[in-house]
Amino acid sequence: MRFLVTGGAGFIGSAFVRAVLRDFPTAEVVIFDALTYAGNLSTIADVLDSGRVKFVPGRIQDVASVEGTFRSFPPTHVVNFAAESHNDRSLLDAGSFIQTDVAGVYVLLEACRKFGVERFLQVSTDEVFGSILEGEFTESSPIEPNTPYAASKAGGELQVRAHVKAFKTPALVTHGGNSYGPFHFPEKLIPFFIVRLIDGKKVPLYGEGDQIREWIHVDDHAEGILHALMHGTPGESYNVGDVNERRNRDVVSILLEETGRDESFVKKIPDPRKGAHDARYSMNCDKLRALGWSPKREFIASLRETVRWYRENEAWWRPLIATADYQSFIKRFYGPSLGDDL
Ligand code: DAU
């Protein structure tokens, strides 16, 4: 088997590559990644050292780079993790989201059609379903995205659906829940708050922190995607989540405890997502569980372990938060409400 993992230098993609190397000792892997701000060679230093992984720099929306890679390394399995994925950035400017999450998926699907593959899997998100106040999303829940990011992911997965119908592309989609764990770029709730708390800075909680997210450890998520790829049916989609709903403020309490900070480090700010802030996510994952997958990591212990990982791996994240792009995003997005606490 030859895996082409686009976005493999990112958070979930790199965890997926580790799972492939562990479960398929003879598989070859190519990581194709644009190394934008959230993709990083230091995230995949260990897998590159394994000698079984080749790295190719490139953007999935670039037809020549994608086709060149399919030609020089004809993959049997293509898994697309490449994405712009931060809701808050999409509220400032969604142009790059449309380019990567919509146009990029189209380019990959066309390459699969032209060169032929055994399986293509598009990694999508539960956010395409919007918000659910009661009950759970199933794979056939209506697609009702509320942010420019979620809409771009919905656009990507609807193209997959069309390629399955129109060209019989052997493609699948997974919908992942909120993931946490090592190598998570420090802009999403958990890693952003951890690095700020380690540095003794206040953390910006949107509103009262009432929103509910269903958290899954990144390795459980990656293993779920691999399971869907190997055991799922082309044309189908699979939800990949844990039974682990938490209010934001309760997640933050664990982070405060583990970093030795108190409530005075939480600054409640006016909700910057306004009407686009989904109140709750919850997914029914029976379809993938019926194929033999289930998440294994316990949330509180794994979240504490994640905090310890950030403490022990400052060399990984300090350079990321020192970049001009990071500083300017934080100032632009949080500056008005964090004020002196920036
Ligand atoms: O559900 C899957 C999705 O989970 C993925 O598709 C997205 O790529 C991923 O970013 C995540 O989306 P969220 O918007 O839920 O994640 P985020 O960590 O940005 O925010 C989680 C919650 O925390 C949300 O209710 C907003 C809140 N929040 C977030 C940040 C960054 C804060 O209160 N303060 C913050 O500074």
PDB file of N, CA and C in Angstrom, residues 22 180 215-224 242 244 293-303 305:
ATOM      1  N   ARG A  22       2.661   2.431  12.365  1.00  0.00           N
ATOM      2  CA  ARG A  22       2.554   1.413  13.424  1.00  0.00           C
ATOM      3  C   ARG A  22       1.745   0.199  12.937  1.00  0.00           C
ATOM      4  N   TYR A 180      -7.828  17.073  20.519  1.00  0.00           N
ATOM      5  CA  TYR A 180      -6.821  17.669  21.401  1.00  0.00           C
ATOM      6  C   TYR A 180      -5.674  16.685  21.533  1.00  0.00           C
ATOM      7  N   TRP A 215     -15.068  16.373  22.828  1.00  0.00           N
ATOM      8  CA  TRP A 215     -13.622  16.267  22.614  1.00  0.00           C
ATOM      9  C   TRP A 215     -13.183  14.831  22.384  1.00  0.00           C
ATOM     10  N   ILE A 216     -12.248  14.679  21.434  1.00  0.00           N
ATOM     11  CA  ILE A 216     -11.675  13.356  21.152  1.00  0.00           C
ATOM     12  C   ILE A 216     -10.157  13.501  21.078  1.00  0.00           C
ATOM     13  N   HIS A 217      -9.436  12.546  21.658  1.00  0.00           N
ATOM     14  CA  HIS A 217      -7.973  12.614  21.585  1.00  0.00           C
ATOM     15  C   HIS A 217      -7.535  12.438  20.132  1.00  0.00           C
ATOM     16  N   VAL A 218      -6.491  13.172  19.739  1.00  0.00           N
ATOM     17  CA  VAL A 218      -6.052  13.160  18.341  1.00  0.00           C
ATOM     18  C   VAL A 218      -5.691  11.749  17.878  1.00  0.00           C
ATOM     19  N   ASP A 219      -5.141  10.910  18.755  1.00  0.00           N
ATOM     20  CA  ASP A 219      -4.781   9.551  18.320  1.00  0.00           C
ATOM     21  C   ASP A 219      -6.035   8.697  18.110  1.00  0.00           C
ATOM     22  N   ASP A 220      -7.069   8.910  18.932  1.00  0.00           N
ATOM     23  CA  ASP A 220      -8.333   8.205  18.693  1.00  0.00           C
ATOM     24  C   ASP A 220      -8.951   8.663  17.368  1.00  0.00           C
ATOM     25  N   HIS A 221      -8.866   9.972  17.115  1.00  0.00           N
ATOM     26  CA  HIS A 221      -9.401  10.508  15.858  1.00  0.00           C
ATOM     27  C   HIS A 221      -8.651   9.909  14.659  1.00  0.00           C
ATOM     28  N   ALA A 222      -7.312   9.919  14.746  1.00  0.00           N
ATOM     29  CA  ALA A 222      -6.494   9.403  13.640  1.00  0.00           C
ATOM     30  C   ALA A 222      -6.776   7.922  13.401  1.00  0.00           C
ATOM     31  N   GLU A 223      -6.907   7.166  14.490  1.00  0.00           N
ATOM     32  CA  GLU A 223      -7.178   5.722  14.341  1.00  0.00           C
ATOM     33  C   GLU A 223      -8.580   5.500  13.747  1.00  0.00           C
ATOM     34  N   GLY A 224      -9.521   6.362  14.093  1.00  0.00           N
ATOM     35  CA  GLY A 224     -10.869   6.257  13.522  1.00  0.00           C
ATOM     36  C   GLY A 224     -10.855   6.503  12.016  1.00  0.00           C
ATOM     37  N   ASP A 242     -15.912  11.030  20.289  1.00  0.00           N
ATOM     38  CA  ASP A 242     -15.917  10.307  21.557  1.00  0.00           C
ATOM     39  C   ASP A 242     -17.210  10.693  22.292  1.00  0.00           C
ATOM     40  N   ASN A 244     -18.005  12.433  24.923  1.00  0.00           N
ATOM     41  CA  ASN A 244     -17.255  13.256  25.875  1.00  0.00           C
ATOM     42  C   ASN A 244     -17.612  14.734  25.690  1.00  0.00           C
ATOM     43  N   TRP A 293     -14.261  -0.021  15.468  1.00  0.00           N
ATOM     44  CA  TRP A 293     -13.419   1.030  16.072  1.00  0.00           C
ATOM     45  C   TRP A 293     -14.099   1.587  17.318  1.00  0.00           C
ATOM     46  N   SER A 294     -13.312   1.962  18.299  1.00  0.00           N
ATOM     47  CA  SER A 294     -13.857   2.787  19.388  1.00  0.00           C
ATOM     48  C   SER A 294     -12.712   3.599  19.981  1.00  0.00           C
ATOM     49  N   PRO A 295     -13.020   4.813  20.502  1.00  0.00           N
ATOM     50  CA  PRO A 295     -11.962   5.618  21.110  1.00  0.00           C
ATOM     51  C   PRO A 295     -11.493   5.003  22.420  1.00  0.00           C
ATOM     52  N   LYS A 296     -10.193   5.199  22.737  1.00  0.00           N
ATOM     53  CA  LYS A 296      -9.618   4.502  23.898  1.00  0.00           C
ATOM     54  C   LYS A 296      -9.142   5.431  25.005  1.00  0.00           C
ATOM     55  N   ARG A 297      -8.852   6.705  24.672  1.00  0.00           N
ATOM     56  CA  ARG A 297      -8.199   7.572  25.670  1.00  0.00           C
ATOM     57  C   ARG A 297      -9.221   8.274  26.562  1.00  0.00           C
ATOM     58  N   GLU A 298      -8.951   8.285  27.853  1.00  0.00           N
ATOM     59  CA  GLU A 298      -9.849   8.945  28.820  1.00  0.00           C
ATOM     60  C   GLU A 298      -9.513  10.440  28.837  1.00  0.00           C
ATOM     61  N   PHE A 299     -10.555  11.285  28.839  1.00  0.00           N
ATOM     62  CA  PHE A 299     -10.356  12.722  28.592  1.00  0.00           C
ATOM     63  C   PHE A 299      -9.510  13.418  29.658  1.00  0.00           C
ATOM     64  N   ILE A 300      -9.900  13.312  30.923  1.00  0.00           N
ATOM     65  CA  ILE A 300      -9.224  14.150  31.936  1.00  0.00           C
ATOM     66  C   ILE A 300      -7.745  13.781  32.057  1.00  0.00           C
ATOM     67  N   ALA A 301      -7.470  12.471  32.121  1.00  0.00           N
ATOM     68  CA  ALA A 301      -6.061  12.044  32.210  1.00  0.00           C
ATOM     69  C   ALA A 301      -5.293  12.476  30.963  1.00  0.00           C
ATOM     70  N   SER A 302      -5.911  12.349  29.798  1.00  0.00           N
ATOM     71  CA  SER A 302      -5.204  12.688  28.550  1.00  0.00           C
ATOM     72  C   SER A 302      -5.028  14.200  28.402  1.00  0.00           C
ATOM     73  N   LEU A 303      -5.999  14.966  28.932  1.00  0.00           N
ATOM     74  CA  LEU A 303      -5.855  16.425  28.869  1.00  0.00           C
ATOM     75  C   LEU A 303      -4.698  16.865  29.777  1.00  0.00           C
ATOM     76  N   GLU A 305      -2.159  15.050  30.539  1.00  0.00           N
ATOM     77  CA  GLU A 305      -0.943  14.610  29.835  1.00  0.00           C
ATOM     78  C   GLU A 305      -0.585  15.596  28.715  1.00  0.00           C
TER      79      GLU A 305
END
